[in-house]
XYZ file of C-alpha atoms in Angstrom:
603
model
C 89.631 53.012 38.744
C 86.783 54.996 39.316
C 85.593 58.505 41.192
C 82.554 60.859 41.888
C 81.922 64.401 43.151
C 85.347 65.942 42.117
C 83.580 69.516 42.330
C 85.753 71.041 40.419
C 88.624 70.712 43.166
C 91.649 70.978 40.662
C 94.185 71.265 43.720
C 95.344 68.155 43.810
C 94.734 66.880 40.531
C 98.524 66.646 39.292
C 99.019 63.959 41.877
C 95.955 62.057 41.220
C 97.041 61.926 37.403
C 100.094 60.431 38.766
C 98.126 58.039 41.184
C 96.240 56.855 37.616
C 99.315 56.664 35.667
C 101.060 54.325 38.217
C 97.927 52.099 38.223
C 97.808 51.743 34.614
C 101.719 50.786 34.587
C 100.555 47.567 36.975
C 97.235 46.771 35.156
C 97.078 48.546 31.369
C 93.509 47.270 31.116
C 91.780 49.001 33.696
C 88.988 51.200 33.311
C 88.364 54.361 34.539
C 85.448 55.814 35.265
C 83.607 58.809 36.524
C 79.883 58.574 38.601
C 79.391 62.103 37.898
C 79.215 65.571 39.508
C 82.135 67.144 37.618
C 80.457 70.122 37.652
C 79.899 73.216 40.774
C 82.000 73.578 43.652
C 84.894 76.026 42.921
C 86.486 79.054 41.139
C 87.359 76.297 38.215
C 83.803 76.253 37.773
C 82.645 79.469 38.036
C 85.679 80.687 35.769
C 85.451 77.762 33.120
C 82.297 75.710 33.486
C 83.774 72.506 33.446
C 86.442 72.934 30.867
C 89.207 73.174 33.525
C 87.728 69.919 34.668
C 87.674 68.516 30.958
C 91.365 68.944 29.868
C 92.284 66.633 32.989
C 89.658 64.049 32.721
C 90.943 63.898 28.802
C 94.817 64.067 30.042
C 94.134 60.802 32.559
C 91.887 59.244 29.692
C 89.070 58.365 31.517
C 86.679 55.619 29.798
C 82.642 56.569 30.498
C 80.703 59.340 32.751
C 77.705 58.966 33.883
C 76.192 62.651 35.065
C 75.268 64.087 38.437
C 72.731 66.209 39.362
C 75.272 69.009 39.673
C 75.619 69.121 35.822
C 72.783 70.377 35.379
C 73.097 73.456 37.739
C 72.933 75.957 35.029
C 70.021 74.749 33.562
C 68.199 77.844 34.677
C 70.907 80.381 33.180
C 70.210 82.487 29.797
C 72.639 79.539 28.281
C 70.957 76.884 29.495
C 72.777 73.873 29.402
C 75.039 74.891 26.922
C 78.265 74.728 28.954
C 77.302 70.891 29.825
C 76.956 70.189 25.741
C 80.140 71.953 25.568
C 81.841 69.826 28.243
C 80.074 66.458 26.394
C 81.610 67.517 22.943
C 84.873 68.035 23.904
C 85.104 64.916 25.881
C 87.195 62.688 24.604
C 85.468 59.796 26.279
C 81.744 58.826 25.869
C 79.039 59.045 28.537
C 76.305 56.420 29.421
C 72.691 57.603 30.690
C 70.223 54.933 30.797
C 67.410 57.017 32.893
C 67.936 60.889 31.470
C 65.633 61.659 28.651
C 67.849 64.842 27.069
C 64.879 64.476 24.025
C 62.820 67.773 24.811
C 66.115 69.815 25.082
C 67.147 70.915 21.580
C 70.746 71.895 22.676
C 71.636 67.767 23.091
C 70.276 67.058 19.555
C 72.475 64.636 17.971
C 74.845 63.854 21.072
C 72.373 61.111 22.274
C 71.089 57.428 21.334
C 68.804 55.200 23.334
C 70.894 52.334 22.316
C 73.522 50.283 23.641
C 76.687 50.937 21.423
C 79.886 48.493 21.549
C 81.872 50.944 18.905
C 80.434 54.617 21.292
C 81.741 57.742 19.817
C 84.234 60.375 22.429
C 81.311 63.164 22.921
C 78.229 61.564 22.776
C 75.464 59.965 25.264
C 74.504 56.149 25.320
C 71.421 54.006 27.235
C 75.214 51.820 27.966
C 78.579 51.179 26.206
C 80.273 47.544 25.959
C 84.194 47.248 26.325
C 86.239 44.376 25.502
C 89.009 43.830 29.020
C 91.152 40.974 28.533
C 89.203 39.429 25.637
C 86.039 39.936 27.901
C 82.584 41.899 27.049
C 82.247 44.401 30.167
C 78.535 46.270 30.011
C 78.597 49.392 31.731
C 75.377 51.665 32.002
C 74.517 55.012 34.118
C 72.133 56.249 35.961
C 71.645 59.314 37.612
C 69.283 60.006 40.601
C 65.917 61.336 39.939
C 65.874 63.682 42.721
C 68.094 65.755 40.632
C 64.395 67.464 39.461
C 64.099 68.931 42.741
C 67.930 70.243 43.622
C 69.084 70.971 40.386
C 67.729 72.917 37.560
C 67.157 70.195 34.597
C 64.613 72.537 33.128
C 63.324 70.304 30.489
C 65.497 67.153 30.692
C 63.445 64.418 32.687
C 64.075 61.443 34.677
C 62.837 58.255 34.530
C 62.437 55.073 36.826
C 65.968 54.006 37.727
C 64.793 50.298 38.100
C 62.881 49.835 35.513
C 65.486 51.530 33.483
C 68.600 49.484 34.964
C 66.087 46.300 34.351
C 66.180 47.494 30.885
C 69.686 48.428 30.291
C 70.951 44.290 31.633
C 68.973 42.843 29.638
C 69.867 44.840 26.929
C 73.062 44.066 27.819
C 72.539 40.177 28.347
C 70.947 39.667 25.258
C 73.690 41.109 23.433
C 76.263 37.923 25.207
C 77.181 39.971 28.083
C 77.228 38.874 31.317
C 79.487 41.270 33.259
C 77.704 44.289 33.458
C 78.808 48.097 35.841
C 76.580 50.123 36.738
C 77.824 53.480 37.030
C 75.434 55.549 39.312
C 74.546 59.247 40.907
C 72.139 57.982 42.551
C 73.834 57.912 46.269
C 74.800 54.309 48.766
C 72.512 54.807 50.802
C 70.624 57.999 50.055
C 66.246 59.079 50.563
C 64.872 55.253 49.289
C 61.857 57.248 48.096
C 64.368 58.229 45.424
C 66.725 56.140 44.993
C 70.182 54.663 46.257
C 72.693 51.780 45.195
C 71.624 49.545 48.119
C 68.110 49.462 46.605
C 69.231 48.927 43.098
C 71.668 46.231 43.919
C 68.926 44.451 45.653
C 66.658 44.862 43.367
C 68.274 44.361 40.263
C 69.512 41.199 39.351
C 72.326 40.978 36.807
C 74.327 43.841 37.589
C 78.030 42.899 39.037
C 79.541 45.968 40.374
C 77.933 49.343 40.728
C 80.325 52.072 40.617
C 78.349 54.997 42.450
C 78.256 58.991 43.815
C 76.102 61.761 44.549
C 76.371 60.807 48.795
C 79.975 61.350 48.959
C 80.372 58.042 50.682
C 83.799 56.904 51.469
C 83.884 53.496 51.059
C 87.120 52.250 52.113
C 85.943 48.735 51.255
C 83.208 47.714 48.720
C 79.989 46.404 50.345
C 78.687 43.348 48.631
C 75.220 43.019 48.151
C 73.997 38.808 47.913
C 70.266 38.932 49.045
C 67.196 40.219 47.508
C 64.315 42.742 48.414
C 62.422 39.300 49.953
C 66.126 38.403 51.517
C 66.692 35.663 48.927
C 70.200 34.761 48.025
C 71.573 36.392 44.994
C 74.659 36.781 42.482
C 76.784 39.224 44.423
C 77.013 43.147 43.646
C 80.173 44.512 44.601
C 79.482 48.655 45.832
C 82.338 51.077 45.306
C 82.140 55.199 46.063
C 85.469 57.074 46.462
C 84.234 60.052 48.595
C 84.440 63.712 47.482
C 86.606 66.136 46.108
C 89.233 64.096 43.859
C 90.745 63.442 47.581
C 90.596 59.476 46.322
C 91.049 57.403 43.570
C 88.978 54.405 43.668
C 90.545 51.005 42.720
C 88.428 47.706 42.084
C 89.804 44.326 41.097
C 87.230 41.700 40.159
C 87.334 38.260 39.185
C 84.285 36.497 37.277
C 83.802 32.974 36.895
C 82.690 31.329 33.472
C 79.149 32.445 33.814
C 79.786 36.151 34.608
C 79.454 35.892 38.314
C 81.649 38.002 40.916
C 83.377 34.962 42.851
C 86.460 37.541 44.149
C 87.114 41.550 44.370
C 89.507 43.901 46.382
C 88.604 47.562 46.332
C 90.859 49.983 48.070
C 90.994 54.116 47.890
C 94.074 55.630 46.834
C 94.898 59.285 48.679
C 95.792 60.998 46.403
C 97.694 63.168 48.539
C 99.910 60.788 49.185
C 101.230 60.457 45.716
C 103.872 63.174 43.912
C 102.842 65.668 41.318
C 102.730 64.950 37.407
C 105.191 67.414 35.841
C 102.546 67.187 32.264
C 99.863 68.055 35.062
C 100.999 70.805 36.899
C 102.030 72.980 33.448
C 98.189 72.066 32.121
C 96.949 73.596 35.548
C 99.012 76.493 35.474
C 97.078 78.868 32.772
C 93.618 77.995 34.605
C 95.266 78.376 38.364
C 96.625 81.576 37.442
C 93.561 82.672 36.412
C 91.726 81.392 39.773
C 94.292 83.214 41.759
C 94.043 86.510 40.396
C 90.097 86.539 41.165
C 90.376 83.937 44.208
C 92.778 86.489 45.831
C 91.155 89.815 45.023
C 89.449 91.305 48.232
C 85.897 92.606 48.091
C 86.804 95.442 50.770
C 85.220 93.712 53.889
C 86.665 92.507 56.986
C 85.547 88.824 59.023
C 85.868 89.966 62.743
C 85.346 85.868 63.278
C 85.148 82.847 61.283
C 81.778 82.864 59.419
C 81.202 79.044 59.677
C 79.091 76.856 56.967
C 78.853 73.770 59.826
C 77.969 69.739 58.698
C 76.961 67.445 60.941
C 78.403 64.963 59.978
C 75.879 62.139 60.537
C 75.789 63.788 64.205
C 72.523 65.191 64.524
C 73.585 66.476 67.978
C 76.044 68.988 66.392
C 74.750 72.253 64.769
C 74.477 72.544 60.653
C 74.056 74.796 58.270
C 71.541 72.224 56.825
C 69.321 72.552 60.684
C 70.134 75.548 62.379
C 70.278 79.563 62.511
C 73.786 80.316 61.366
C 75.416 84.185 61.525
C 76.501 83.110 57.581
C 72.940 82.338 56.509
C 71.820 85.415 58.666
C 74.182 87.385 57.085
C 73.254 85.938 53.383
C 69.477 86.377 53.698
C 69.977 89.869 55.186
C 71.667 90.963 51.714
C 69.160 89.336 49.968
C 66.507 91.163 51.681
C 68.179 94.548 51.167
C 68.354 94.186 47.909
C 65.126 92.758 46.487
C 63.355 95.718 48.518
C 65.423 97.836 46.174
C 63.190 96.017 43.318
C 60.004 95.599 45.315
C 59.002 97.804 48.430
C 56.610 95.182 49.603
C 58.993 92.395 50.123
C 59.043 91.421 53.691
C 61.329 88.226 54.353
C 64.333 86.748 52.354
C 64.830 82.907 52.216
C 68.137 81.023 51.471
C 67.975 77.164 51.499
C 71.065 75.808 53.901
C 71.843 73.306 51.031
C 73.424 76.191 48.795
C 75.578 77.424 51.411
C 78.655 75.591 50.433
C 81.335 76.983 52.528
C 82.349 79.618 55.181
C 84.498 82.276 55.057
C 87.840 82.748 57.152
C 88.553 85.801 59.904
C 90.385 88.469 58.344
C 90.050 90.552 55.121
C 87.402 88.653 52.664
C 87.912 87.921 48.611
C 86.074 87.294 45.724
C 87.124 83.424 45.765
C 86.077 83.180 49.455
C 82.227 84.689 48.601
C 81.720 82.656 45.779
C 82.704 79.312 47.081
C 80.230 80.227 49.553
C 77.432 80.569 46.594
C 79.145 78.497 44.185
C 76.181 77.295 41.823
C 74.978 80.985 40.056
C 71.397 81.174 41.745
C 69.759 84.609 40.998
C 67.990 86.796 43.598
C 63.524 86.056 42.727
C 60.704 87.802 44.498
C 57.764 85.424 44.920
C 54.004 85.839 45.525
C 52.681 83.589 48.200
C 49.820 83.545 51.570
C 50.276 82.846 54.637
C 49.445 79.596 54.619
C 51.505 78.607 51.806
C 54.648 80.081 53.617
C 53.519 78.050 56.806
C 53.632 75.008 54.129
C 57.344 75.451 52.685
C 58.652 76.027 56.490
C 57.436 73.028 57.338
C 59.522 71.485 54.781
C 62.296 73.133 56.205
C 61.797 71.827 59.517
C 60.453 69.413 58.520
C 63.552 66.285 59.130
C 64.975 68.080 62.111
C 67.304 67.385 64.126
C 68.544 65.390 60.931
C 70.046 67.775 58.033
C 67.817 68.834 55.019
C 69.068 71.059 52.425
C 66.010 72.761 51.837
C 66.034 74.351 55.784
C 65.307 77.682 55.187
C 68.041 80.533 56.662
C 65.696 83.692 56.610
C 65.793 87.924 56.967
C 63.118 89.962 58.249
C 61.234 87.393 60.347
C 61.360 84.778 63.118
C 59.936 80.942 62.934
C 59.674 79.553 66.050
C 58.639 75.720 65.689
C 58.200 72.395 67.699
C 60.516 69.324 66.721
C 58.151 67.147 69.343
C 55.494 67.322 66.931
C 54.862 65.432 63.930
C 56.215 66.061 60.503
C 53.934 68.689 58.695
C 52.313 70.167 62.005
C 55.779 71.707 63.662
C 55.232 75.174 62.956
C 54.087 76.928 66.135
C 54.208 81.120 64.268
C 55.550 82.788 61.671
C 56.085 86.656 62.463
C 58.016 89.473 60.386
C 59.200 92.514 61.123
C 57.050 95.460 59.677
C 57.956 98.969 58.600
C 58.224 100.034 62.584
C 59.835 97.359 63.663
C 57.379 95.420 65.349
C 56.800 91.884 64.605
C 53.552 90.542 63.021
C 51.752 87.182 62.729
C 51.688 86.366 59.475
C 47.970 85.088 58.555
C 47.106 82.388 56.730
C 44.983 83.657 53.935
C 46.740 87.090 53.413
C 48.849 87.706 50.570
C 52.722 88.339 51.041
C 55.926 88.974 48.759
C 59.034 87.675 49.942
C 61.967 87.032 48.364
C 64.424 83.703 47.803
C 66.658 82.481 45.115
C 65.498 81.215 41.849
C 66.466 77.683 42.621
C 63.944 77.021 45.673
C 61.863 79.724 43.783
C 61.148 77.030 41.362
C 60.694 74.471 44.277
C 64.119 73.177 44.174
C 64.652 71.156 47.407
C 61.135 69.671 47.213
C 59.155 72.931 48.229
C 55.966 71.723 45.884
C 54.275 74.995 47.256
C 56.605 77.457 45.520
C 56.965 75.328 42.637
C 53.143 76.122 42.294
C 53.659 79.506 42.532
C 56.264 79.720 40.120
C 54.272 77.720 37.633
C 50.832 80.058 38.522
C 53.314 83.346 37.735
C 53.677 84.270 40.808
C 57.288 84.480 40.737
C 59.628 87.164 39.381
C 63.167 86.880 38.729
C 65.576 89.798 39.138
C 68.352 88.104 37.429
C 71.002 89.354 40.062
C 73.911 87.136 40.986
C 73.537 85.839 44.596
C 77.352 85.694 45.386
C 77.076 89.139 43.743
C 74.672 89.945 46.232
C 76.739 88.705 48.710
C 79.568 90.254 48.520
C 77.875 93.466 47.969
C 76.497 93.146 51.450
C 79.576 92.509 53.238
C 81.160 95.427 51.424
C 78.469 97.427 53.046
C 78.981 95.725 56.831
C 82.720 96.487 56.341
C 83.369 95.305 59.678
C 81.370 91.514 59.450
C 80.331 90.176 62.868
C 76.764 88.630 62.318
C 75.071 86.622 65.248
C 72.384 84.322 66.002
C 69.268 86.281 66.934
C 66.982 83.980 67.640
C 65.008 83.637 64.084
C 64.651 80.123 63.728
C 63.907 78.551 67.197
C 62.524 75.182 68.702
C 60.371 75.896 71.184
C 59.921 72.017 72.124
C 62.447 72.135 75.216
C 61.174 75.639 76.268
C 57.602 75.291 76.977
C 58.231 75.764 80.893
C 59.220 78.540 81.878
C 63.076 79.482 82.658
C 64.523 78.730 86.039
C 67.653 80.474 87.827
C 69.548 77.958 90.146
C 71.937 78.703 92.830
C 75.295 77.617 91.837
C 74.708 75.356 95.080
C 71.298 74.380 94.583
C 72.088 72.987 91.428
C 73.873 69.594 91.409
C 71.507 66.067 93.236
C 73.500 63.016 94.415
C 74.592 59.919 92.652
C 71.911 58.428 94.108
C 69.345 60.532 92.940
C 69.880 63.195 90.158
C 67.847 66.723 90.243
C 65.374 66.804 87.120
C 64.336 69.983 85.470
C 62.040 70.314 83.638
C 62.695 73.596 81.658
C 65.595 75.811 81.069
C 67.823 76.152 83.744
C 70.654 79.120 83.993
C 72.970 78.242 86.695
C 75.420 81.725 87.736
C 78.949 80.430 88.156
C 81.091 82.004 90.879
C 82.464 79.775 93.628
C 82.101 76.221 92.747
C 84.104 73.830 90.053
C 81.941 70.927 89.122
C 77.942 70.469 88.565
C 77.312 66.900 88.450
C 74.061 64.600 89.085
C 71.338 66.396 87.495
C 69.037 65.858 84.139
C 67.895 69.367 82.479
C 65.176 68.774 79.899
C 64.982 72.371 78.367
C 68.383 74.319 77.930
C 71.336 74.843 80.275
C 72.877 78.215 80.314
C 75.910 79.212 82.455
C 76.604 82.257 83.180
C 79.636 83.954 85.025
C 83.353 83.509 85.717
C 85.058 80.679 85.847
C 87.870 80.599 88.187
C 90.151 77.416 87.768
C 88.316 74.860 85.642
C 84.562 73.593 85.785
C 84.077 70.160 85.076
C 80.749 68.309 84.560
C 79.968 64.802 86.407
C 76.480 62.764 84.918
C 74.761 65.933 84.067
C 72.561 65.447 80.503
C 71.114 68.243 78.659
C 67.943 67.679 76.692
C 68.444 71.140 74.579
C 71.133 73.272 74.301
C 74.661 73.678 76.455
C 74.909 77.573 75.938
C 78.254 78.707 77.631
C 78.292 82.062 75.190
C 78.166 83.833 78.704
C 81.288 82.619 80.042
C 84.809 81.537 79.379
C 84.929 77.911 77.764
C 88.491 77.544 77.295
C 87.867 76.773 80.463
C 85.375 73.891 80.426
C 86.110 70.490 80.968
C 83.018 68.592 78.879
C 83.757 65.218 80.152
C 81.065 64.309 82.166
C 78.312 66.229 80.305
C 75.857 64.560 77.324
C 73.835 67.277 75.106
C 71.102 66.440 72.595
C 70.783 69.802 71.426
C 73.129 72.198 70.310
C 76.611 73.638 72.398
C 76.863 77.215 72.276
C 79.908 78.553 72.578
């Protein structure tokens, strides 16, 4: 049985003790196991920093961890990572880390061995652990992605070559008689190669018989087996599990060896654990640290959501608008508060930048709470005011840009200035200007060799997301942290809107389908034939008052209707290069049939 990125979602975590309980009634043997991520995602975190978590992962007596980048979110805190040694003491269950060096962190003294154990310790941190299954020697060693450097706050814990390390850790392993060997990964399926992903290692690796993995919230409804090589060679089969996100799943994994330790049959299958009844033990162990979410979840902050203030995911549709790519009224809304409040600390500040990847979660219409806010900024970043020139800023938006239209945490939602760029050029040369609004309102280039203070959590502050350019400031001193919450911050600023209705204003634009200029069409002008369909070559706003249906026609900028729509208007051929905006009219009645749009739809 396995899992991976529970988050710290304790809703449904009475049935899924139930969904292990009945598994271990068929098969008493099995294993369970965790690929990490435990920690961030909800008021069980924020309240009790993984102990919550803890009491249930002791209750289902799980087997081996392996950590996630996500433990180590609170690296940067005046604690440190003392809530993670915390969460490894009172484990009662070891953990296995072949590729995290904890040596240059005092707090982990003690709790950690470079070894491979067969008699490990509940609490403490192995290279690998053996278990004995049905008179068999099972090896199981973890790994955890080295990206975690760059979106998580390690401080000085460091990461070392997954392959060379798994290389390492089975042979280990196979000199020590073992010759069914787990690898129990946060390294992601099919995650950045330039880091690292379970594809790669199963390929790459040979030895290892089933890698139990996270960190890319795959759902793998079926395990992928891996038989060929990097050169495409045949090889002993790896059998790939991942049970999604969220402790939605329980993963379940049958495998059968043969004599020599080689996978000759599996069947993998997620459990929803939805599906399953609650555990009566369960649901009184929840109820002390539920309560307690409630009462702050619940407690409003004194501001209203006129609308929905959407976090939106792709999801593997780069077509569809994300918090990850694209101006959002949340991240406006975020960045604005952050703005307000680091001029409070610094006059001279003048832009505020929130990566999209920390914006977790939106917030409903109607009266907001504490819960709400924080699940929005779940991970305890602190508000930092940074030193940096022009050309350096130019530098980290291009970053943020920089894998449009796919998503990339480290897109930058920003206050106080606009960022128009060009997603036709090349990676590194898409920003087109940088402006910000100064004291009278007016918007001003920013220049490459002047100096400027701007302001941005402490996490990209410290070039979390891969910004290598503020990392550099932060390690030159350029970089001052305030030490003020950010959901803090947050909330603070919607308690000050009162009435929250934030738009899109345009800060963070791609000029690449607007470089001719706009065009008004007729409503009759507007549609070709099917024989031949009307190309534009710019934006086009088309005024709807007397017809139904546009059809026939290719618009290679953005379309924008405008008007009333009388009965229904449908679409026939018609393919947008940019955006669909319909913000101007009434889409409830829009047909969107016949219509294909590579940009956004704006509604």
């Amino acid at each position: 049985m396995h899992s991976n990125d529970t988050h710290a979602n304790l809703n449904n975590i009475a049935r899924k003790v139930t969904a292990v309980k009945e598994v271990r009634a068929k098969k008493p043997n099995s294993l369970l196991l965790d690929a990490g991520d435990v920690f961030s995602g909800t008021l069980y975190f924020n309240e009790f920093k993984g102990q919550a978590d803890l009491a249930f992962m002791n209750l289902m007596g799980y087997d081996v961890m392996t950590f996630g980048n996500h433990e180590f979110d609170l690296g940067s805190t005046p604690e440190g990572h003392q809530a993670l040694v915390d969460f490894i003491k009172g484990a009662k269950f070891p953990f296995v880390s072949s590729n995290v060096d904890f040596s240059r962190d005092a707090k982990f003294t003690g709790l950690f061995t470079d070894l491979i154990s067969s008699d490990p310790k509940n609490g403490k941190i192995y290279n690998g652990i053996i278990k004995e299954i049905n008179g068999e020697k099972v090896g199981i060693f973890g790994l955890t992605t080295g990206e975690t450097k760059d979106i998580s706050s390690p401080g000085s814990v460091a990461f070392e070559n997954y392959i060379e390390e798994a290389n390492k850790a089975v042979k280990a392993f196979e000199d020590k008689g073992v010759n069914k060997i787990i690898a129990l990964t946060h390294i992601g399926y099919d995650d950045n190669p330039a880091y690292d992903n379970d594809l790669t290692l199963a390929k790459s690796v040979e030895g290892i018989d089933v890698i139990v993995g996270g960190h890319s919230h795959t759902q793998l409804d079926k395990p992928t087996v891996v038989n060929k090589n990097t050169t495409g060679q045949a090889k002993a089969p790896t059998v790939i599990v991942q049970a999604y996100q969220y402790n939605d799943y329980l993963g379940t994994l049958d495998v059968t060896f043969d004599p020599k330790g080689v996978v000759v049959n599996h069947n993998g299958a997620l459990l929803k654990v939805a599906d399953y009844t609650e555990d009566a033990q369960a649901v009184e162990l929840l109820k002390p640290y539920k309560a307690k979410v409630e009462e702050v979840s619940k407690k409003e902050i004194g501001a209203e959501a006129l609308v929905a203030l959407e976090s939106p995911r792709t999801g593997g549709d780069n077509t569809k608008p994300s918090v990850r790519k694209n101006e959002t009224p949340l991240g406006n809304v975020i960045t604005d508060g952050m703005l307000e409040k680091a001029r409070k600390y610094n006059k001279d500040v003048i832009m505020a930048l929130q990566n999209g990847g920390g914006i977790r979660a939106g917030i409903d219409q109607g009266p907001i709470t504490v819960g709400e806010v924080i699940t929005v900024l779940p991970f305890g970043n602190t508000l930092a005011t940074m030193e940096v020139t022009g050309k350096e800023l130019k530098e980290a938006f291009e970053v943020s840009v920089g894998q449009y239209p796919a998503e990339n945490g480290g897109f930058l939602h920003v206050s106080g200035a606009k960022v128009e760029f060009d997603s036709s050029k090349a990676k590194g040369q898409r920003i087109v200007k940088i402006s910000y609004k100064d004291k009278h309102g007016n918007y001003v280039d920013i220049k490459d060799n002047e100096t400027y203070t701007i302001a941005t959590n402490a996490f990209t502050a410290k070039g979390g997301d891969g910004f290598d350019v503020f990392k550099k400031a932060y390690e030159e001193g350029r970089v001052t942290d305030l030490g003020l919450s950010d959901w803090e911050n947050l909330a603070e600023q919607l308690k000050s809107l009162g009435k929250v209705d934030p738009k899109t204003e345009g800060r963070i634009v791609d000029v690449a389908n607007s470089q001719v200029p706009d065009k008004t069409i007729p409503e009759l002008d507007f549609s070709g034939t099917a024989g031949k369909s009307k190309v534009y070559e710019g934006n086009v706003t088309v005024d709807i008052k007397n017809i139904s249906l546009l059809e026939n026609a290719v618009v290679k900028g953005n379309l924008i209707i405008t008007g009333t729509v009388k009965d229904e208007l449908s679409f026939k051929n018609v393919q947008v290069e940019g955006n669909l905006d319909l913000s101007k009219t009434d889409t409830t009645k829009v047909n969107f049939d016949g219509i294909t749009v590579k940009g956004e739809t704006i509604l």
